[in-house]
PDB file of C-alpha atoms in Angstrom:
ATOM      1  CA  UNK A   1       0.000   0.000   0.000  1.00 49.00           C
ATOM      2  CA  UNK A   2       2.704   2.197   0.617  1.00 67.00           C
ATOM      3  CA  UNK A   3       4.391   2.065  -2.346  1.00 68.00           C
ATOM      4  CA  UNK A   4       1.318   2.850  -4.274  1.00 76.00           C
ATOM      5  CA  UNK A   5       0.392   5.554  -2.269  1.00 80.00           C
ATOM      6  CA  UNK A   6       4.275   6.814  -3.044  1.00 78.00           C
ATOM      7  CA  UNK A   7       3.842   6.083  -6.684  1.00 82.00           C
ATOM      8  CA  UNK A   8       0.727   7.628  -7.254  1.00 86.00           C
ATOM      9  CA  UNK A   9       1.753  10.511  -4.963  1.00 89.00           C
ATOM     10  CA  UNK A  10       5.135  11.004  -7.839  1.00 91.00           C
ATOM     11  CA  UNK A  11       3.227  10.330 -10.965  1.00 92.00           C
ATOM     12  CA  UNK A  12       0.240  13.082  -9.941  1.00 93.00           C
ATOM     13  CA  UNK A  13       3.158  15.383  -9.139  1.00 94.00           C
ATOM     14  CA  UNK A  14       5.182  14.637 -12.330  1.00 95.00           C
ATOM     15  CA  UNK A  15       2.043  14.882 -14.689  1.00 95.00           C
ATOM     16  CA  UNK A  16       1.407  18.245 -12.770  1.00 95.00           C
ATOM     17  CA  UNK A  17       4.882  19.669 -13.791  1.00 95.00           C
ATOM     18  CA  UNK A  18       4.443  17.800 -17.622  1.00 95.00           C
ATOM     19  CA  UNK A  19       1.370  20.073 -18.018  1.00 93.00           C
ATOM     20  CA  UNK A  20       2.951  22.901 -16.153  1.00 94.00           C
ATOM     21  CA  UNK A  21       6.355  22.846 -18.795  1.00 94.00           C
ATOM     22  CA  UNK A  22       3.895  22.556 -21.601  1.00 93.00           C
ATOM     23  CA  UNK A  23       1.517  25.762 -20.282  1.00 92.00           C
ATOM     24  CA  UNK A  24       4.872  27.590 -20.201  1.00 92.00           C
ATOM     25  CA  UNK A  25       7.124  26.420 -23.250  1.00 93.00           C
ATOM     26  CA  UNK A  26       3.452  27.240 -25.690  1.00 92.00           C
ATOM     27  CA  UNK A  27       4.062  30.685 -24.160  1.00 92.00           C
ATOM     28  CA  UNK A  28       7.890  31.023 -25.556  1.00 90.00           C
ATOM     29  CA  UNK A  29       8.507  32.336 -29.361  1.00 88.00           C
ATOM     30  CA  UNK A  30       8.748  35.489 -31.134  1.00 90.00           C
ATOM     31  CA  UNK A  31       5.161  35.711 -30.876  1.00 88.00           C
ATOM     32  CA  UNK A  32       4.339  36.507 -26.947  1.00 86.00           C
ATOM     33  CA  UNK A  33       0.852  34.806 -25.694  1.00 88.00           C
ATOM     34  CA  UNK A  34       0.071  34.219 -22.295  1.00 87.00           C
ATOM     35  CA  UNK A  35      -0.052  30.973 -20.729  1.00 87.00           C
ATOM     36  CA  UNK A  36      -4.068  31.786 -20.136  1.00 86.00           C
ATOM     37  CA  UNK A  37      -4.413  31.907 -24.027  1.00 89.00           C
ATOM     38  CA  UNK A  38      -2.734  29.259 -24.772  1.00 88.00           C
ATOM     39  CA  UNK A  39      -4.694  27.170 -22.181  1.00 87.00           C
ATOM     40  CA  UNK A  40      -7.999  28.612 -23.635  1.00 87.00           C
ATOM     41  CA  UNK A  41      -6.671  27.984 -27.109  1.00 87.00           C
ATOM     42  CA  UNK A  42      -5.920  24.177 -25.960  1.00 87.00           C
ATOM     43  CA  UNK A  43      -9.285  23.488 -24.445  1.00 86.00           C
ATOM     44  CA  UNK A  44     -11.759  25.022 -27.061  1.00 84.00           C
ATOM     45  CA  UNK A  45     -10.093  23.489 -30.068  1.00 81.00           C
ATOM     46  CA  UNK A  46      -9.836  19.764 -27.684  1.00 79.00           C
ATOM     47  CA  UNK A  47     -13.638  20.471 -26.640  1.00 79.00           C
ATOM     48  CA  UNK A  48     -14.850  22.357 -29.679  1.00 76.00           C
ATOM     49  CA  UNK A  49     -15.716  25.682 -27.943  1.00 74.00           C
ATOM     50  CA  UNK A  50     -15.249  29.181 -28.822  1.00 75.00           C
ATOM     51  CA  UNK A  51     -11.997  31.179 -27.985  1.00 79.00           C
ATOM     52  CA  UNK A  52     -11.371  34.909 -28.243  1.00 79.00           C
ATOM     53  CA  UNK A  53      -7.727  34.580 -29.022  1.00 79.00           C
ATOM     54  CA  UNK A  54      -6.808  36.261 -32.594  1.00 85.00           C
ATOM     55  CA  UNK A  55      -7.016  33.391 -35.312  1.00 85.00           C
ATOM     56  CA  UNK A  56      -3.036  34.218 -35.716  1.00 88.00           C
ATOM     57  CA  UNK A  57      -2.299  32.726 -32.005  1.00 88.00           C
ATOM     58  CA  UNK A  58      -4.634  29.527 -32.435  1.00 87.00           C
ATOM     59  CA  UNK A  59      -2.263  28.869 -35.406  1.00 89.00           C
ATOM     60  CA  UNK A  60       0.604  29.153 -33.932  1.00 90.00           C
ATOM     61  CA  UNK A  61      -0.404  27.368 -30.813  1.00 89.00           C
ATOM     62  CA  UNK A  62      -2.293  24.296 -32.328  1.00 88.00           C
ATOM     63  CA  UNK A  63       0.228  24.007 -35.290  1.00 87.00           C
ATOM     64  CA  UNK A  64       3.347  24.888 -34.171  1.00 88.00           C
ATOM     65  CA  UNK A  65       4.114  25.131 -30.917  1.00 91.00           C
ATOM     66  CA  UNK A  66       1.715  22.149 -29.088  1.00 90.00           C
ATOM     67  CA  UNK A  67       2.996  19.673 -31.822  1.00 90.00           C
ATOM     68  CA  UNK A  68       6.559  20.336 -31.360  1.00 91.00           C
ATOM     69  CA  UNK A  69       5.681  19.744 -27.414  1.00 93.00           C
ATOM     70  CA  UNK A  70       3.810  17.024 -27.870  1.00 92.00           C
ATOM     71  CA  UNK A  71       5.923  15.200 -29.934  1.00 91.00           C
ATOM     72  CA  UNK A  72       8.698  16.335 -27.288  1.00 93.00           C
ATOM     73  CA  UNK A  73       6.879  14.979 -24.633  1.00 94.00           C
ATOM     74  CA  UNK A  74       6.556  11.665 -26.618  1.00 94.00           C
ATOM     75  CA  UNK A  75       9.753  10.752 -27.361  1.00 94.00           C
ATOM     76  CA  UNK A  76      11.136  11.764 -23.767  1.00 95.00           C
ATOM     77  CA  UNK A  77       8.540   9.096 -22.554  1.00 96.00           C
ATOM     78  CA  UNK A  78       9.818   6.537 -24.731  1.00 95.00           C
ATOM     79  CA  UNK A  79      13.692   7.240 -24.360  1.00 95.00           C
ATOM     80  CA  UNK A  80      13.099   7.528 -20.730  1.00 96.00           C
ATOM     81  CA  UNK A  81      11.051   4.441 -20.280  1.00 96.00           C
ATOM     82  CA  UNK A  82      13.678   2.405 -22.754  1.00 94.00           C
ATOM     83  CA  UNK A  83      16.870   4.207 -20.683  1.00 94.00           C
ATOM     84  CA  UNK A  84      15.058   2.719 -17.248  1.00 95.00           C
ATOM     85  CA  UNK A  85      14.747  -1.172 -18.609  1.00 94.00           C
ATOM     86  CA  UNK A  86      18.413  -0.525 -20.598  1.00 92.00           C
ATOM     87  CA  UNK A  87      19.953   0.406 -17.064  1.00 91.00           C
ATOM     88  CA  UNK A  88      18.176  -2.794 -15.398  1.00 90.00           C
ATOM     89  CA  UNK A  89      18.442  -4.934 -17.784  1.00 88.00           C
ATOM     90  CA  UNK A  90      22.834  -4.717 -17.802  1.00 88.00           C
ATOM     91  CA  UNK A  91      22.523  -3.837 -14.143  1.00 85.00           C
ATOM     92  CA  UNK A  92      24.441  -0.771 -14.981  1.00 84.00           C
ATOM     93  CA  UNK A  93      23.123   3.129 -14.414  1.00 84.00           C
ATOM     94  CA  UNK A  94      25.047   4.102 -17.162  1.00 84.00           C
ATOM     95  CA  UNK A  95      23.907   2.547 -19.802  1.00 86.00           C
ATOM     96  CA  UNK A  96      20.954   4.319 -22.274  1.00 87.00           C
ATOM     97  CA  UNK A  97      18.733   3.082 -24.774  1.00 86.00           C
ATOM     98  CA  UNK A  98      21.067   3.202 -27.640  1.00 85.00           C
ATOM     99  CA  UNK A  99      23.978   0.484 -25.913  1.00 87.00           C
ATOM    100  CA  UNK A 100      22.420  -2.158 -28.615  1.00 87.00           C
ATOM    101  CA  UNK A 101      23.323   0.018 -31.516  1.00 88.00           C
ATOM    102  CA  UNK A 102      19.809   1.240 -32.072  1.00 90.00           C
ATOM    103  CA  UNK A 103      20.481   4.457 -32.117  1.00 90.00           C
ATOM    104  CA  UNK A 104      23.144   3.774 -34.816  1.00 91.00           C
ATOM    105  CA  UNK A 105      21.216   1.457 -36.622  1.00 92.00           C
ATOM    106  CA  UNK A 106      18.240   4.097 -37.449  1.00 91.00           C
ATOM    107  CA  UNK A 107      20.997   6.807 -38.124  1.00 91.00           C
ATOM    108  CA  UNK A 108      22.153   4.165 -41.151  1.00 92.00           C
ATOM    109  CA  UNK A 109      18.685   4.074 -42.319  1.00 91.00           C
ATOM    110  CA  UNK A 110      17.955   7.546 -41.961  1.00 91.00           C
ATOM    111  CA  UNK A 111      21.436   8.459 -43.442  1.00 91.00           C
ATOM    112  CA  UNK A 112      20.644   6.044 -46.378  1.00 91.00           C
ATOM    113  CA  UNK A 113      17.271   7.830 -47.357  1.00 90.00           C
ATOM    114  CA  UNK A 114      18.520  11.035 -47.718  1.00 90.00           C
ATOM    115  CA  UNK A 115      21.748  10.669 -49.531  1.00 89.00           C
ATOM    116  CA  UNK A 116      20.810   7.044 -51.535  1.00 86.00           C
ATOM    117  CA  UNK A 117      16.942   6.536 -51.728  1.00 84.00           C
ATOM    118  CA  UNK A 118      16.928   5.001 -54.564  1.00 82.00           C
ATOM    119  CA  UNK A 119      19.120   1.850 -52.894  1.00 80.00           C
ATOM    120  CA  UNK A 120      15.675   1.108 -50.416  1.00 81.00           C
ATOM    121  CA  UNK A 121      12.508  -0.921 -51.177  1.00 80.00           C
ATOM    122  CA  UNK A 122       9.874   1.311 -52.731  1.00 74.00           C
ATOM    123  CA  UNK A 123       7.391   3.156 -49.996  1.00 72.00           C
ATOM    124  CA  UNK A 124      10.349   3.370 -47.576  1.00 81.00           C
ATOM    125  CA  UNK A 125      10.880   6.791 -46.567  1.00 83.00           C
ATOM    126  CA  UNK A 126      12.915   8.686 -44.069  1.00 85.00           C
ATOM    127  CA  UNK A 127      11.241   7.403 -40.852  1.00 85.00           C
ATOM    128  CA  UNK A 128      10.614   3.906 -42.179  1.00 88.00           C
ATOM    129  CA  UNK A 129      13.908   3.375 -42.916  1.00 90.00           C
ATOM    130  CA  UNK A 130      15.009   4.679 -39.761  1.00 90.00           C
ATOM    131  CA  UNK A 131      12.645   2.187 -37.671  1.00 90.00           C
ATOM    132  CA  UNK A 132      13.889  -0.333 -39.528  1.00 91.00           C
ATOM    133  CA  UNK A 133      17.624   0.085 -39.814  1.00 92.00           C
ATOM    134  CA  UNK A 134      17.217   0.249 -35.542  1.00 91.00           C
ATOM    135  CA  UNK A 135      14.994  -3.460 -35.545  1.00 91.00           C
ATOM    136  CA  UNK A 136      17.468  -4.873 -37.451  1.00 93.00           C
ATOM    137  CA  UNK A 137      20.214  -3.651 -35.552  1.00 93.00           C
ATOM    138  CA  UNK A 138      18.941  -4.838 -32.124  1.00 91.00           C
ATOM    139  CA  UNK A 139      18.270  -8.120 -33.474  1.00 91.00           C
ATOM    140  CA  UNK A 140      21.546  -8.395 -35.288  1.00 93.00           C
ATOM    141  CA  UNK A 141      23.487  -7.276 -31.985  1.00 92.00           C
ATOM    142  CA  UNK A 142      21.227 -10.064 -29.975  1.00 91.00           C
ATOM    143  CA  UNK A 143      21.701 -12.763 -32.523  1.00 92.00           C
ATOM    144  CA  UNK A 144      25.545 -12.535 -32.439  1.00 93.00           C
ATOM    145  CA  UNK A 145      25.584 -12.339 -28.553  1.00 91.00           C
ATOM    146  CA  UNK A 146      23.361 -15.633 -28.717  1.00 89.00           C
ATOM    147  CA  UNK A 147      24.596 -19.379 -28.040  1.00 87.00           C
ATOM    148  CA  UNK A 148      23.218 -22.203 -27.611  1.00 83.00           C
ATOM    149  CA  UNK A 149      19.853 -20.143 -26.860  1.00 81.00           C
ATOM    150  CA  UNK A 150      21.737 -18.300 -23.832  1.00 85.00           C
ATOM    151  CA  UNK A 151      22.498 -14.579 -24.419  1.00 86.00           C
ATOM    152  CA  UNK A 152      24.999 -13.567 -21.430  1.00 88.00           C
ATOM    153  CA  UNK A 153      24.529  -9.776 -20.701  1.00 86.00           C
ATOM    154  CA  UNK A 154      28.214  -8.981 -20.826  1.00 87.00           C
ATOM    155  CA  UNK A 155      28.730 -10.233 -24.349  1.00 90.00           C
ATOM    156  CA  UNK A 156      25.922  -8.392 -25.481  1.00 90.00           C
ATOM    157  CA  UNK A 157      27.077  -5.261 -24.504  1.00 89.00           C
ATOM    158  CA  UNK A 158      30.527  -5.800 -26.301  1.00 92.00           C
ATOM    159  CA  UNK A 159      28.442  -6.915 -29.021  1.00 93.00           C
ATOM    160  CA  UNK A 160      26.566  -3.860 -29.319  1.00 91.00           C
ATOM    161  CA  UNK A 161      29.485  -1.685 -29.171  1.00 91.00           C
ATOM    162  CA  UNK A 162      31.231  -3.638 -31.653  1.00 93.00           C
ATOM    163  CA  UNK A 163      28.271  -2.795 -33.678  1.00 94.00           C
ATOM    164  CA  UNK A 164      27.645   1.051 -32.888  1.00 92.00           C
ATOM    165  CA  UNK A 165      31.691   1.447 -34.027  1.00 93.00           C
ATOM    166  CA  UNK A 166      31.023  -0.158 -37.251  1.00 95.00           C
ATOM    167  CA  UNK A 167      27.879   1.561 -38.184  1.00 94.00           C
ATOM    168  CA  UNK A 168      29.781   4.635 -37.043  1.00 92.00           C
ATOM    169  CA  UNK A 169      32.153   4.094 -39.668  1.00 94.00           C
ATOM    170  CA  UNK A 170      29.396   3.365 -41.793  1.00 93.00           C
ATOM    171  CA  UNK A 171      27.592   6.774 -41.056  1.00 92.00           C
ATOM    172  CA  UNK A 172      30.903   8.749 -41.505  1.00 92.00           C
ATOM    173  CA  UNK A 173      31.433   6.873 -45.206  1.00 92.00           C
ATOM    174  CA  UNK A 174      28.072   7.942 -45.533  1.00 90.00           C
ATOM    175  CA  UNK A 175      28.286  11.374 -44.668  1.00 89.00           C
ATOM    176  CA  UNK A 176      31.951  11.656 -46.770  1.00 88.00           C
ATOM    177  CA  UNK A 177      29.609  11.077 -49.954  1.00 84.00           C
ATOM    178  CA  UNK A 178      26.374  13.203 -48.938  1.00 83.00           C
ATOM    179  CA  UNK A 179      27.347  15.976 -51.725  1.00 81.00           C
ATOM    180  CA  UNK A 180      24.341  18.269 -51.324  1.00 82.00           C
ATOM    181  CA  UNK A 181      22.783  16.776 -48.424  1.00 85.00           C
ATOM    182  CA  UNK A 182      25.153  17.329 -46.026  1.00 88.00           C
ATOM    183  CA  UNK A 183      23.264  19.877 -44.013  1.00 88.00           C
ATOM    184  CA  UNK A 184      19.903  17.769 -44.100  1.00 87.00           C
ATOM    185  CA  UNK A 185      21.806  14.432 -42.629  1.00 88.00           C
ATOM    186  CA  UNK A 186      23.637  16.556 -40.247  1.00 89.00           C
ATOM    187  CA  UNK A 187      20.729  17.998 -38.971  1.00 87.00           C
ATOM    188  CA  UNK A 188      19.200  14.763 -38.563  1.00 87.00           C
ATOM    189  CA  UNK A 189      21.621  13.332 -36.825  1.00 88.00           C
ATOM    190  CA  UNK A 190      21.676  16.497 -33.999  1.00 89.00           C
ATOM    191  CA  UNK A 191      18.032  15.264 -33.709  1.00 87.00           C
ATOM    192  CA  UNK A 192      15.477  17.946 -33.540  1.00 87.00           C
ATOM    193  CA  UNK A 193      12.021  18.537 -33.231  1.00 86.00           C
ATOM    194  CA  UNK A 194      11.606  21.379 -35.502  1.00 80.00           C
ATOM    195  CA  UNK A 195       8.782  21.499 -38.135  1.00 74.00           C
ATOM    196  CA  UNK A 196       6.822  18.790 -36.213  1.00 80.00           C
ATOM    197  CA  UNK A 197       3.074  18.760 -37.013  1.00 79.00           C
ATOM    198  CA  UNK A 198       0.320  16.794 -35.913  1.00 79.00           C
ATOM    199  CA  UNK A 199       1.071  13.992 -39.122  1.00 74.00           C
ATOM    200  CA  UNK A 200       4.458  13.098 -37.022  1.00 68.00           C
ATOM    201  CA  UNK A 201       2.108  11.242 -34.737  1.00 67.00           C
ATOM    202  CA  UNK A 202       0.993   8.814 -38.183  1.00 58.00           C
ATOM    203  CA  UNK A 203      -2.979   9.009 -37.970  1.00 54.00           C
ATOM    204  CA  UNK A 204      -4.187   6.376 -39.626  1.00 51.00           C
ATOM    205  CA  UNK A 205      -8.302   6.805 -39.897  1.00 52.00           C
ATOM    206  CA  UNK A 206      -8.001   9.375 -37.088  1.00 57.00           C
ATOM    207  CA  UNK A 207      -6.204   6.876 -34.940  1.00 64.00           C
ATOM    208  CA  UNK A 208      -3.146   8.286 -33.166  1.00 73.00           C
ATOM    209  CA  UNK A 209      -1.095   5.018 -33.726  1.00 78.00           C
ATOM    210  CA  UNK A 210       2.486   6.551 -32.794  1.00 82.00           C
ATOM    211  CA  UNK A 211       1.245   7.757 -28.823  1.00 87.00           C
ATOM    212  CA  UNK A 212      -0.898   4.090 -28.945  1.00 88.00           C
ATOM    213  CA  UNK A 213       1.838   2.315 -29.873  1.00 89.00           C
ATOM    214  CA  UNK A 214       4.646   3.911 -27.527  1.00 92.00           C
ATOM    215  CA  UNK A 215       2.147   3.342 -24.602  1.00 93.00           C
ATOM    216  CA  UNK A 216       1.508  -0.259 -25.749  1.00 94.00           C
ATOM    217  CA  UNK A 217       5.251  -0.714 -25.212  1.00 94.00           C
ATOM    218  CA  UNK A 218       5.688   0.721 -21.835  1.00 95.00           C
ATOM    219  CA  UNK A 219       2.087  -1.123 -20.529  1.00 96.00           C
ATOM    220  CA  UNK A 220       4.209  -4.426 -21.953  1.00 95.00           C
ATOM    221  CA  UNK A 221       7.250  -3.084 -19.869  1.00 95.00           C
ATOM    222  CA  UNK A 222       5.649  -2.619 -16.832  1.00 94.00           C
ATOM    223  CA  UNK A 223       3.954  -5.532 -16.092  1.00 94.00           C
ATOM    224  CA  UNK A 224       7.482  -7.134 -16.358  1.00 93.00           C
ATOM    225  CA  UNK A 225       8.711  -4.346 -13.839  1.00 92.00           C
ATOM    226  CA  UNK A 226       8.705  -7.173 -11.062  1.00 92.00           C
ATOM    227  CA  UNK A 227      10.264  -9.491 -12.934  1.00 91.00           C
ATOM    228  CA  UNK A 228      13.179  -6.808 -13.954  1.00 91.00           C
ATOM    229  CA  UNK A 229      13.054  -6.154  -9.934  1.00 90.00           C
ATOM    230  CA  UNK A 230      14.288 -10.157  -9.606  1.00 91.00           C
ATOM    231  CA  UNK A 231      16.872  -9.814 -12.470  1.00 88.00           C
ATOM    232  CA  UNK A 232      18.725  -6.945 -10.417  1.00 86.00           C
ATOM    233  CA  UNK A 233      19.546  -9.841  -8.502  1.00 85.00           C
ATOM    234  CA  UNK A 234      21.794 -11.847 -11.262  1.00 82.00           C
ATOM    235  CA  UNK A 235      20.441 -14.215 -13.779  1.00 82.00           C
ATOM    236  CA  UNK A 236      21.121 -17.209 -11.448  1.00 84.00           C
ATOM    237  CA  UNK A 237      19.223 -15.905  -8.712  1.00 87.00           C
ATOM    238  CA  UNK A 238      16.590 -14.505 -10.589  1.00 82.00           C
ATOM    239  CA  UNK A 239      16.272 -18.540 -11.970  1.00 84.00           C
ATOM    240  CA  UNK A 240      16.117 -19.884  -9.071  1.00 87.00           C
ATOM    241  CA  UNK A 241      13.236 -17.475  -7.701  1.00 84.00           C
ATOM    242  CA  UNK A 242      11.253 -18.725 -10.597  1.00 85.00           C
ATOM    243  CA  UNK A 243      11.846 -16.176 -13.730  1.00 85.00           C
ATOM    244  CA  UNK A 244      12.264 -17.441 -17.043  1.00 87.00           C
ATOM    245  CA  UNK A 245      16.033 -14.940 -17.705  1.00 84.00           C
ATOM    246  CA  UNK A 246      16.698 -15.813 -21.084  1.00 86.00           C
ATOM    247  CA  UNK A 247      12.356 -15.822 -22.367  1.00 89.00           C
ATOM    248  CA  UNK A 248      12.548 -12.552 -19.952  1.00 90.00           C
ATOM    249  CA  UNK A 249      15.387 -10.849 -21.246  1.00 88.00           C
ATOM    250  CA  UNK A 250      14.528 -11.344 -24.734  1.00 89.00           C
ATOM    251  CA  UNK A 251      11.032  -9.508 -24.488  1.00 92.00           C
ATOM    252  CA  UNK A 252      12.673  -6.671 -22.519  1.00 92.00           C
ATOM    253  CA  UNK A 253      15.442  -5.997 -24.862  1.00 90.00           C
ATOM    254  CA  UNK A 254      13.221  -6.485 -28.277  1.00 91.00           C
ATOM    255  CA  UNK A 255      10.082  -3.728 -26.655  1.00 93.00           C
ATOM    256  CA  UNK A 256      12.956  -1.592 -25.331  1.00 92.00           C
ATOM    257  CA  UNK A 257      14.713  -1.117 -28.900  1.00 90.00           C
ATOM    258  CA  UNK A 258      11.397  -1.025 -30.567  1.00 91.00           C
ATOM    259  CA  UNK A 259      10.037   1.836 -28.614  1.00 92.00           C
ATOM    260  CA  UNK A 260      13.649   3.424 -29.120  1.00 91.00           C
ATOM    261  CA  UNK A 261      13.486   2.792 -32.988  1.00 90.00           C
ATOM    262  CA  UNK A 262       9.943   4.440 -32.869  1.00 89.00           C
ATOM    263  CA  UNK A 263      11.190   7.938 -31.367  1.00 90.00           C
ATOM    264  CA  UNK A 264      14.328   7.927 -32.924  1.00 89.00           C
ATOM    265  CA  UNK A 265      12.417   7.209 -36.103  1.00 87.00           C
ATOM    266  CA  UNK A 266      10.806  10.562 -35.931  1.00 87.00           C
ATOM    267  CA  UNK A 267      13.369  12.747 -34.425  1.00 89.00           C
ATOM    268  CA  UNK A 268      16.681  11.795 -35.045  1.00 87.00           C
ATOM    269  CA  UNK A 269      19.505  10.574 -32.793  1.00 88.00           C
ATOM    270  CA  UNK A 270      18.510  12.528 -29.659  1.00 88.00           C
ATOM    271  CA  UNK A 271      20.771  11.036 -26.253  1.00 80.00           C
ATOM    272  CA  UNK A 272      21.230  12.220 -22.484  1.00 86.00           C
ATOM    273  CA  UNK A 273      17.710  12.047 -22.289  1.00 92.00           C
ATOM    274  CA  UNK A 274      17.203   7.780 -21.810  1.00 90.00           C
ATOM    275  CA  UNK A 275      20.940   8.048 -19.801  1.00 92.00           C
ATOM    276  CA  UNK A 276      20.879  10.829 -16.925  1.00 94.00           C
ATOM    277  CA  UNK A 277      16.735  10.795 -16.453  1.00 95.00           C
ATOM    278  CA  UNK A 278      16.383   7.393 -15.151  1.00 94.00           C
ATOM    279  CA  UNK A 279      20.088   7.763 -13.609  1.00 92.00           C
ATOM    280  CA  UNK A 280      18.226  10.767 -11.656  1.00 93.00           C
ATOM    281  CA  UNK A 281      14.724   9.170 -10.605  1.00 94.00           C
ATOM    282  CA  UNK A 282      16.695   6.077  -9.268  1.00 93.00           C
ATOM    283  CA  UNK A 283      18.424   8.485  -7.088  1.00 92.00           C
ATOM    284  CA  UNK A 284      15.021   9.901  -6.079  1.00 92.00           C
ATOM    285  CA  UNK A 285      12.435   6.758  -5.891  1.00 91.00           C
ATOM    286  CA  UNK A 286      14.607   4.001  -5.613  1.00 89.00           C
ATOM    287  CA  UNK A 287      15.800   0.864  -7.764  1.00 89.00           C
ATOM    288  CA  UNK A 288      11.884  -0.347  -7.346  1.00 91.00           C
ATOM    289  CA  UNK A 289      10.866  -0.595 -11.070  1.00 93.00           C
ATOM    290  CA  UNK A 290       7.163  -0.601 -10.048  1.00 91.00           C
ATOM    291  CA  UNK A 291       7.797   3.270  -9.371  1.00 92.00           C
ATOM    292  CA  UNK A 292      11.082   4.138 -11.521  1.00 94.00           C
ATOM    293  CA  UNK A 293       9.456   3.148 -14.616  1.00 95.00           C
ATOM    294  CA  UNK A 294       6.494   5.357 -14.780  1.00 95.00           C
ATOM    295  CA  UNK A 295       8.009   8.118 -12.743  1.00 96.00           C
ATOM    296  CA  UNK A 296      11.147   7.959 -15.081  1.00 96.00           C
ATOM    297  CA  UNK A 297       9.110   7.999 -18.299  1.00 96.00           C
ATOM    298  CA  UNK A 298       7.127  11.482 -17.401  1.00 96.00           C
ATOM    299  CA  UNK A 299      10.568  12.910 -16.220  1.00 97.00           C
ATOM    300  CA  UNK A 300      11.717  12.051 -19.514  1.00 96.00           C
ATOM    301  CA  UNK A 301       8.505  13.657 -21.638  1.00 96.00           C
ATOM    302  CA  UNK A 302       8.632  16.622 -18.789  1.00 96.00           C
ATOM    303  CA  UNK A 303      12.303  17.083 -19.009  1.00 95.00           C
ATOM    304  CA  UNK A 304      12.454  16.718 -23.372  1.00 94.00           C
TER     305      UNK A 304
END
């Protein structure tokens, strides 16, 4: 009871200061408007009313500024939730979402799109090829780490850097022969959230799949928070309590690049975020993942 009265008690307090940070960063631009506006703006067009803000600041409100916040506050959910299970998972508070090479991976794809489209199946565009360049990289990285259907953690880490370097190299080759496009895949790679619009979040028959989809990920992660709890232990002790390490470790590491291959997907190669949040809320909550997942992931959106 206590430690959902303590987790409830950080999560109303964190979605407090997520709505708080997005109040005030809707305020900031050339254009002033009042954190009242932009909170009247926000309701009518969410419940259909009427607003007596100028037509000018409901444009820039509803079509720049919230989308660019919103997509914000996505991907700092995701990073942050994949950073948490990451730093579990290896046992290590240092490590981040992108220790598999997924970060890499999507770079590759991204890099690919802009400077050789032509080389990709038809239909795949930027963020397509940058989802899938970061799958393909966590499952390369876990295949070679795998034998005789026993992944140990510490070869999987050497794996994935192994990886990241050579995709690195691959990325710089890449870069070398851009010509023209230079500035585009360099501003890619910085990551950014500039020109974001409400399409980022794919609708698909006014479905918001992206936000469905990152939450389906984390609901997945969460119910295994217990289980990641165990693992803290070691992988021997963890067997002996009853959890299935190798079954466990491959769900948490396949959601945990996924959901990273999602956000990268749509804003580029953006770190710190999945490395020093959950570093932070572990200092605050604890090593429980019951509360450092979902407190972590709303730092992350908050802080992003």
């Amino acid at each position: 009871m206590k430690t959902s009265v303590r987790t409830g008690a950080w999560i109303g307090g964190l979605i407090g200061a997520l709505v708080a940070v997005t109040l005030v960063s809707a305020t900031i631009g050339p254009v002033a408007i009042g954190a009242g506006s932009v909170a009247d703006i926000a309701l009518a067009s969410l419940l259909g009313g009427a607003t007596d803000a100028p037509a000018s600041h409901r444009t820039i409100v509803m079509s720049i500024r919230l989308p660019r916040i919103a997509l914000g506050a996505l991907v700092g959910f995701a990073l942050a939730a994949a950073g948490t299970v990451m730093q579990g998972f290896f046992r290590n508070p240092m490590a981040d979402p992108s220790i598999v090479g997924v970060s890499s991976g999507a770079a590759v794809g991204a890099v690919l799109a802009i400077v050789a489209p032509a080389l990709l199946p038809l239909g795949f565009g930027l963020e397509t090829a940058a989802f899938a360049g970061a799958l393909v990289t966590a499952f390369g990285v876990y295949a070679i780490a795998t034998e005789g259907g026993k992944t140990p953690v510490a070869t999987l880490l050497l794996a994935g850097v192994a990886v990241q370097t050579f995709l690195g190299a691959v990325i710089s080759f890449m870069l070398l022969n851009s010509g023209e496009s230079m500035r585009r895949v360099v501003y890619w790679l910085m990551g950014h959230l500039d020109n974001a619009a409400w399409n980022d979040f794919v609708p698909v028959a006014g479905i918001p799949v992206l936000p469905l989809f990152v939450l389906g990920c984390f609901a997945l992660l969460l119910a295994y928070a217990r289980d990641l709890n165990v693992l803290l232990l070691g992988e021997e002790e963890a067997a002996g309590l009853g959890i299935e390490v190798e079954r466990t470790k491959r769900l948490l590491l396949a959601v945990s690049a996924v959901m990273t291959g999602a956000a990268v997907a749509v804003s580029g190669v953006i770190g710190f975020v999945g490395l020093i949040v959950p570093h932070v809320m572990r200092l605050l909550v604890g090593p429980d993942h019951r509360v450092l997942l979902p407190t972590a992931s709303l730092a992350g959106a908050a802080f992003l």
